[in-house]
GROMACS .gro file of C-alpha atoms in nm:
model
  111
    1UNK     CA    1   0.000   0.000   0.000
    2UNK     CA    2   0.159   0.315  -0.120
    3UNK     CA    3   0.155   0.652   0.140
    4UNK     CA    4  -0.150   0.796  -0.041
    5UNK     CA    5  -0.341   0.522  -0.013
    6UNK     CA    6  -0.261   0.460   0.361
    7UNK     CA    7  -0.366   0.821   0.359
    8UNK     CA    8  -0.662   0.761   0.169
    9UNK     CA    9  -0.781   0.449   0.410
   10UNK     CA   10  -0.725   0.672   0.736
   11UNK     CA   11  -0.918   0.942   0.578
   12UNK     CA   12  -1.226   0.693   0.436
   13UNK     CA   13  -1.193   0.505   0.825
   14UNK     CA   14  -1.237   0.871   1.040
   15UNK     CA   15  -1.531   0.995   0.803
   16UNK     CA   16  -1.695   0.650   0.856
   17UNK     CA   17  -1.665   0.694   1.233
   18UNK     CA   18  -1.766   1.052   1.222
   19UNK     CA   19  -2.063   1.001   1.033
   20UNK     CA   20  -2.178   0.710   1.267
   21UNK     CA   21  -2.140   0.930   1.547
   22UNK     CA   22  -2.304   1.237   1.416
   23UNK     CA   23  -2.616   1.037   1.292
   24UNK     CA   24  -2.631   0.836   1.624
   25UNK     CA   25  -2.587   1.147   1.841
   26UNK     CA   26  -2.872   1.331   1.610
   27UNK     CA   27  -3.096   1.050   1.688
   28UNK     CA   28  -2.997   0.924   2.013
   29UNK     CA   29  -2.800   1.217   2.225
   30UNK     CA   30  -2.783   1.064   2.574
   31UNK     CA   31  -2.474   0.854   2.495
   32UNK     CA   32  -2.309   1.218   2.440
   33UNK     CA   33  -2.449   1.338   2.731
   34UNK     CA   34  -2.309   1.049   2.930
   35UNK     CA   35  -1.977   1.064   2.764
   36UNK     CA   36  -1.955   1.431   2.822
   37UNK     CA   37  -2.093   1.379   3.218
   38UNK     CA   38  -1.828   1.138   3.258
   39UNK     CA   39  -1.548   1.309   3.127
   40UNK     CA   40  -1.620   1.641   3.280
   41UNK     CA   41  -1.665   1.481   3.616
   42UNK     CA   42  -2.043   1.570   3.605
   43UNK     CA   43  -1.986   1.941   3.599
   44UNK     CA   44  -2.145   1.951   3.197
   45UNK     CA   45  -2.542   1.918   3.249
   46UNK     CA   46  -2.690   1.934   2.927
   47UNK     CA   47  -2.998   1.828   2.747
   48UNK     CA   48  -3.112   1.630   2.491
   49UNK     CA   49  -3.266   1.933   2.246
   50UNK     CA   50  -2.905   2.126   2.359
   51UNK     CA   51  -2.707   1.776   2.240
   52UNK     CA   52  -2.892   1.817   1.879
   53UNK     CA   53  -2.916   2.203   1.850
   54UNK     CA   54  -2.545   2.178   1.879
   55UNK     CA   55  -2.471   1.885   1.639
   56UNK     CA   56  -2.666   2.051   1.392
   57UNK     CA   57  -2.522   2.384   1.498
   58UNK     CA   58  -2.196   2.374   1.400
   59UNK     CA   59  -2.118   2.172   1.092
   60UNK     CA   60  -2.386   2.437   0.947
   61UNK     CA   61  -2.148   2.714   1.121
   62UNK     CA   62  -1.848   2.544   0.986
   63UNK     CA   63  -2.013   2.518   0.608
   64UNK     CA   64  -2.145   2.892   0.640
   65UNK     CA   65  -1.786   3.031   0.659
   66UNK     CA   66  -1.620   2.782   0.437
   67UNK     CA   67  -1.874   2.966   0.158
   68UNK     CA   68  -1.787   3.292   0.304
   69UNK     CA   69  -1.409   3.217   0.271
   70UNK     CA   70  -1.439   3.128  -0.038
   71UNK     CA   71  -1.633   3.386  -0.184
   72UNK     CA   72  -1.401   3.638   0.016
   73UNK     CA   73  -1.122   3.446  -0.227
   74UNK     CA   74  -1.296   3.468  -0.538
   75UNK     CA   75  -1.350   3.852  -0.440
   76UNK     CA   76  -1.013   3.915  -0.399
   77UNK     CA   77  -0.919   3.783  -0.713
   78UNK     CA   78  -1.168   3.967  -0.956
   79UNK     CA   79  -1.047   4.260  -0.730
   80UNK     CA   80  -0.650   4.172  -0.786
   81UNK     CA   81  -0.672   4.019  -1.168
   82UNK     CA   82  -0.609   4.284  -1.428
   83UNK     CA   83  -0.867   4.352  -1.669
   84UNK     CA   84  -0.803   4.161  -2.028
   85UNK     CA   85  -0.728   4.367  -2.320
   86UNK     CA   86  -1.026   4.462  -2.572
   87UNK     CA   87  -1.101   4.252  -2.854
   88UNK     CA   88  -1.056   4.570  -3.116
   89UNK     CA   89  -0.679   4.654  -2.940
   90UNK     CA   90  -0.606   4.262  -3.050
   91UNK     CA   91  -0.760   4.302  -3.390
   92UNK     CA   92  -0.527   4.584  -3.443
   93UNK     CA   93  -0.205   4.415  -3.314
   94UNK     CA   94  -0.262   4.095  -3.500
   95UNK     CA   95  -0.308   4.307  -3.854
   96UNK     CA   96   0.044   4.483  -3.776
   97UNK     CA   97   0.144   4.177  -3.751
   98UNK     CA   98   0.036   4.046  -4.055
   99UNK     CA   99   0.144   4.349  -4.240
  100UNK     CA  100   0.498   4.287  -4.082
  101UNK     CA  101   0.508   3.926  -4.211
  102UNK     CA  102   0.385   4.061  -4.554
  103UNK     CA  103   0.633   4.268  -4.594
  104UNK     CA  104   0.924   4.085  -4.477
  105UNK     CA  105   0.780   3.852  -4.740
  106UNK     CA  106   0.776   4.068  -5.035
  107UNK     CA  107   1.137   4.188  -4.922
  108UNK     CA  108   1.237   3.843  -4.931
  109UNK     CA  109   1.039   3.784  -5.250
  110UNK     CA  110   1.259   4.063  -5.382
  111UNK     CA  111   1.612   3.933  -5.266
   0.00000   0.00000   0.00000
């Protein structure tokens, strides 16, 4: 197994798990509750509508500036990109062109 798949595997394994939990603590909180008594020493008290208002709380917080972020990026590159040059300035520099080549032509022509 090469390093990206290894990488790949641990990845796929922890969104697995995470899912699992997220799902099972939408539809059954107390296990959080429990595990968060019992590793606080009983000093977090919370209920079972704070439990889900929470796990539904911040992935959408998370996902709400993610979108922010990246229109904040996209932003700052319209606002950092130079403009592109007109069509009709192109025209013109692509016929000077071709009368350069013409004429280099001809000269050679001439030779």
């Amino acid at each position: 197994m090469t390093r990206d798949q290894a990488i790949g595997a641990v990845l796929f394994v922890v969104c697995v798990l995470v899912l699992i939990g997220y799902v099972a603590g939408l539809v059954w909180p107390p296990w959080i509750i429990d595990a968060l008594k019992s590793i606080s020493g009983g000093a977090i008290s919370l209920t079972w509508e704070q439990v889900q208002f929470w796990l539904i709380a911040i992935p959408v917080a998370i996902a709400f500036c993610i979108v922010l972020a990246i229109g904040a990026w996209i932003g700052w590159t319209m606002a950092t990109t130079p403009p592109p040059t007109p069509i009709e300035e192109l025209e013109k520099e692509l016929e000077k062109e071709l009368e350069k080549e013409e004429g280099a032509e001809e000269e050679a022509k001439e030779e």
